[in-house]
Amino acid sequence: MADRPVLSLVNLRKAYGALVVTDDVSLDIPAGEFHAVIGPNGAGKTTLIHQISGLAPSDSGQILLDGQDVTRLSMPQRVSRGLVRSFQITSILPGFSALENVALAVQARSGSSFRFFGDAAKEEALNHPARAALAEVGLEARMHMRASLLSHGEKRQLELAIALAAQPRVMLLDEPLAGTGHEESEALIALMKRLKGRATILLVEHDMEAVFALADRVSVLVYGRVIASGPPQAVRENAEVRAAYLGEEELA
Amino acid sequence: MSAPAHSAAPPAPSMPTRRPVWAREALAVALFLALALIPFAAALGAESYLLSLCTRVVIFGIAALSLDLILGYGALVSFGHAAFLGMGAYAVGILSSHGIKDASLQLPAALAASALFALVTGALSLRAKGVYFIMITLAFGQMAFFLAVSLAAYGGDDGMTLSGRSRLFGFEWIKGDRAFYYVSLGFLVVCYALCRSLVASRFGRVIRGARENPVRMEAVGFPLFRYQLAIYVVAGAMCGLAGFLLANQAEFVSPAYMTWQRSGELIVMVVLGGLGSLHGAIIGAAAFLLLEEWLSGFTEHWKLIFGPFLVLVVLFARGGILGALDRVPGFRRWRGGHG
Ligand SMILES: Nc1ncnc2c1ncn2[C@@H]1O[C@H](COP(=O)(O)OP(=O)(O)OP(=O)(O)O)[C@@H](O)[C@H]1O
Ligand SMILES: [Mg+2]
C-alpha cells in the first residue's frame, strides 16, 4: 500500500449562509486505504462528500486527486478520473430496470455515447459488466425489475452496484447501510470487506460496528471540523471524541 | 414489455421479450398504412380538400415528432419550437425569391439554418433550467418572429407567395398534390424511423436518463449539456424539414408560421397525443388538426369548445390519447409498448 495520498483535502471550507458546514477540513487518504468518517447528525458529512464529488462547490480550499487539483472540475470530469460516489438519499433512475441503471454506469466509461443507432439495452458489452456488479451486491435476480418497484433495501444495493460498475479508484460512500435490513446490511458489509484494497474508500456511516470492523483509519467530524483522525482504536480512546460525540457505552 | 405474470405472489424477474420489428411497430405500421390510403379515399370525393388537410397532418406530424424528442424524451419544455418551422420555410422563400428553386439547395439550406439556430439558441437556453428554460426559448422564438416581420424585402408582416413548389434537379417532382403528399409521408416515415432508433440508442438512453434523474446521470459521469444540446439541434433540424414542406404546401411563407401561439399548438399536439412515445406525437398532430377543422365547421367560436376539451384530456386522460388507448386491454402489448 503506497503512502502517496490518492485523495487530499486541503483547508476545505463551505458555509450555507452564516452556517459553516465544512470548517477548514484537511485530510490525506493514501492509496488503498479504507477511511471512515463518523460524526453526529448534521455534522456536515454529506456536505463534505458533495464537495469532494463535485456536486456542491467549495468556498475555499483544495481537493487533490493523485496530486492534481480537481477543485474546479465538474462531477462528470471527476468521475472520468475515477472518483465516484454513492448517495445517502437513494438516487436512481426509477423508470429504468435495475440492469439498465447499472449498464448506464458502464456505458459512461465505455467509449462514446454519441451513438445514434443500435439498441443500447441489448449491448452485451454493457450488460455483462452490469450483471456482474448486480451479482456482487446480490441483486442479480431482480435485474429486469423496474427500479422504482424494488424494496428500500434493494434500492440501497442498487445504489452501490451503480457505483461499483463505474469502476472507481476512489469511492465515496454516503451511509450505504442506512435503511437496510439486518441481512442486507450483513451482505453489504461483507461486500465492502471485499472492496478493501481494490479501491480507496471514504465511508460515511453511523453503524459503529461496521465502521470499526472495516476502517483502517477513522476521522471524526463535529460541526464541520475534524476533531480526531487516526486508527480506530486510537479514535475510540480519544477523550475529546468521547466527550464531544460518542456515548461511553457505544464505544465500550 | 414484460411477460405476463402468472401469479400475484413475489414478482418474478421477467425477461424483456423481443418481437420482430413489424410486430413491435404495429401501431406505427397501422398509422402509416392509414395515411398511405388517404389519397384513395380522397379520390371518392372532395379530393383536394381532404388531401391538403392530410398533408398538413403529415407535416405537423414531423414537427410534433421533433418536439417529442426534446419535450417527451428530454423533458425540456421548449416554447419556441415554431421558430424552426419558420427557419425551414424562410429558407425556401428567400432562396426561391432569388431564383434558387431547387430542393437540392433549398433543403440543405433549410436544415442548416434551423440546425444553426438550434445550436446557438440551445447553447444559451440549456444553461437555464425549468421555467427559465421555457422563458428563454419563448424569447428566442419571439426574436425569430420579429426578425421575419422586419424582413421587408421578403414581404415583412404579410409574408410572400412562392412562384411554385421546389424542383429537384430541375424536375417538378412535387407539383401535383398527390405526389407532394406521398413525398411528405415518406419524410414522416423516415423521421419516425430515425427518432425510434435515436431514442433506443446509447445517445437516447442518456437523454432518457437525464429526464428521470439528471444528478444521477452526472454522478455516473455523463456531462449532460452536450447531449441535450445535440438532441436540441437534431430536433431543430427535423422541425426545419417540416418548415420546408409547409412552405411548399402553401406555396407561401409568412411570420405567422412562428408565432408563440404556433409553438403552443405544437406542445398541445404532443401532450394531446401522449408524451415520449413518438406515435403519440403523430396521433396528436392528426387529432389536433382534424378537431380544429371539424369544430371550426360548426362555429367560428370553436376555440371555446376546443380549449375546455384540451383541459379535460390533460386532466382525465393522463398520457394523452395514447395513454387512454393503452388502458384498453391488450392494446399496449399489441402496439409494442414504446414510451
Ligand atoms: N443546501 C443546504 N442549504 C442550507 N443548509 C444545508 C444544506 N445542506 C445541508 N445543510 C445544513 O448543513 C448541515 C450539515 O448537513 P449534512 O447533510 O452535511 O450533515 P450530515 O453530517 O450528513 O448529517 P446526517 O448524519 O444526518 O446525514 C446541517 O445543519 C444541514 O441542515
Ligand atoms: Mg448525511
PDB file of C-alpha atoms and ligand atoms in Angstrom, chain A residues 16-17 19 21 39-48 50 88 174-175 204 206 221, ligand 1:
ATOM      1  CA  TYR A  16     -24.569  27.882   3.908  1.00  0.00           C
ATOM      2  CA  GLY A  17     -25.232  31.492   4.792  1.00  0.00           C
ATOM      3  CA  LEU A  19     -23.776  28.263   8.986  1.00  0.00           C
ATOM      4  CA  VAL A  21     -20.782  23.346   7.401  1.00  0.00           C
ATOM      5  CA  GLY A  39     -19.956  12.261  13.316  1.00  0.00           C
ATOM      6  CA  PRO A  40     -23.348  13.221  14.733  1.00  0.00           C
ATOM      7  CA  ASN A  41     -26.328  14.167  12.557  1.00  0.00           C
ATOM      8  CA  GLY A  42     -25.827  17.477  10.835  1.00  0.00           C
ATOM      9  CA  ALA A  43     -22.044  17.391  11.316  1.00  0.00           C
ATOM     10  CA  GLY A  44     -21.504  18.073   7.607  1.00  0.00           C
ATOM     11  CA  LYS A  45     -20.539  14.596   6.402  1.00  0.00           C
ATOM     12  CA  THR A  46     -22.842  14.592   3.368  1.00  0.00           C
ATOM     13  CA  THR A  47     -21.849  18.138   2.500  1.00  0.00           C
ATOM     14  CA  LEU A  48     -18.201  17.068   2.560  1.00  0.00           C
ATOM     15  CA  HIS A  50     -20.901  16.722  -2.098  1.00  0.00           C
ATOM     16  CA  GLN A  88     -27.260   8.822   1.253  1.00  0.00           C
ATOM     17  CA  ASP A 174     -22.521   8.035   1.995  1.00  0.00           C
ATOM     18  CA  GLU A 175     -24.224   5.766   4.541  1.00  0.00           C
ATOM     19  CA  VAL A 204     -19.561   7.829   5.925  1.00  0.00           C
ATOM     20  CA  HIS A 206     -23.442   5.712  11.538  1.00  0.00           C
ATOM     21  CA  LEU A 221     -16.378  15.298  12.127  1.00  0.00           C
TER      22      LEU A 221
HETATM   23  N1  LIG C   1     -28.468  23.007   0.798  1.00  0.00           N
HETATM   24  C1  LIG C   1     -28.375  23.375   2.102  1.00  0.00           C
HETATM   25  N2  LIG C   1     -28.721  24.632   2.469  1.00  0.00           N
HETATM   26  C2  LIG C   1     -28.626  25.024   3.766  1.00  0.00           C
HETATM   27  N3  LIG C   1     -28.186  24.244   4.746  1.00  0.00           N
HETATM   28  C3  LIG C   1     -27.816  22.981   4.455  1.00  0.00           C
HETATM   29  C4  LIG C   1     -27.901  22.487   3.118  1.00  0.00           C
HETATM   30  N4  LIG C   1     -27.474  21.204   3.104  1.00  0.00           N
HETATM   31  C5  LIG C   1     -27.152  20.914   4.375  1.00  0.00           C
HETATM   32  N5  LIG C   1     -27.355  21.967   5.208  1.00  0.00           N
HETATM   33  C6  LIG C   1     -27.091  22.017   6.637  1.00  0.00           C
HETATM   34  O1  LIG C   1     -25.730  21.706   6.804  1.00  0.00           O
HETATM   35  C7  LIG C   1     -25.537  20.911   7.963  1.00  0.00           C
HETATM   36  C8  LIG C   1     -24.805  19.650   7.580  1.00  0.00           C
HETATM   37  O2  LIG C   1     -25.658  18.828   6.812  1.00  0.00           O
HETATM   38  P1  LIG C   1     -25.170  17.420   6.244  1.00  0.00           P
HETATM   39  O3  LIG C   1     -26.282  16.855   5.468  1.00  0.00           O
HETATM   40  O4  LIG C   1     -23.878  17.596   5.552  1.00  0.00           O
HETATM   41  O5  LIG C   1     -24.955  16.610   7.592  1.00  0.00           O
HETATM   42  P2  LIG C   1     -24.624  15.070   7.803  1.00  0.00           P
HETATM   43  O6  LIG C   1     -23.429  15.031   8.668  1.00  0.00           O
HETATM   44  O7  LIG C   1     -24.561  14.369   6.519  1.00  0.00           O
HETATM   45  O8  LIG C   1     -25.890  14.599   8.636  1.00  0.00           O
HETATM   46  P3  LIG C   1     -26.609  13.161   8.671  1.00  0.00           P
HETATM   47  O9  LIG C   1     -25.830  12.306   9.569  1.00  0.00           O
HETATM   48  O10 LIG C   1     -27.952  13.453   9.224  1.00  0.00           O
HETATM   49  O11 LIG C   1     -26.676  12.656   7.262  1.00  0.00           O
HETATM   50  C9  LIG C   1     -26.915  20.655   8.554  1.00  0.00           C
HETATM   51  O12 LIG C   1     -27.108  21.588   9.609  1.00  0.00           O
HETATM   52  C10 LIG C   1     -27.845  20.955   7.413  1.00  0.00           C
HETATM   53  O13 LIG C   1     -29.072  21.439   7.896  1.00  0.00           O
END
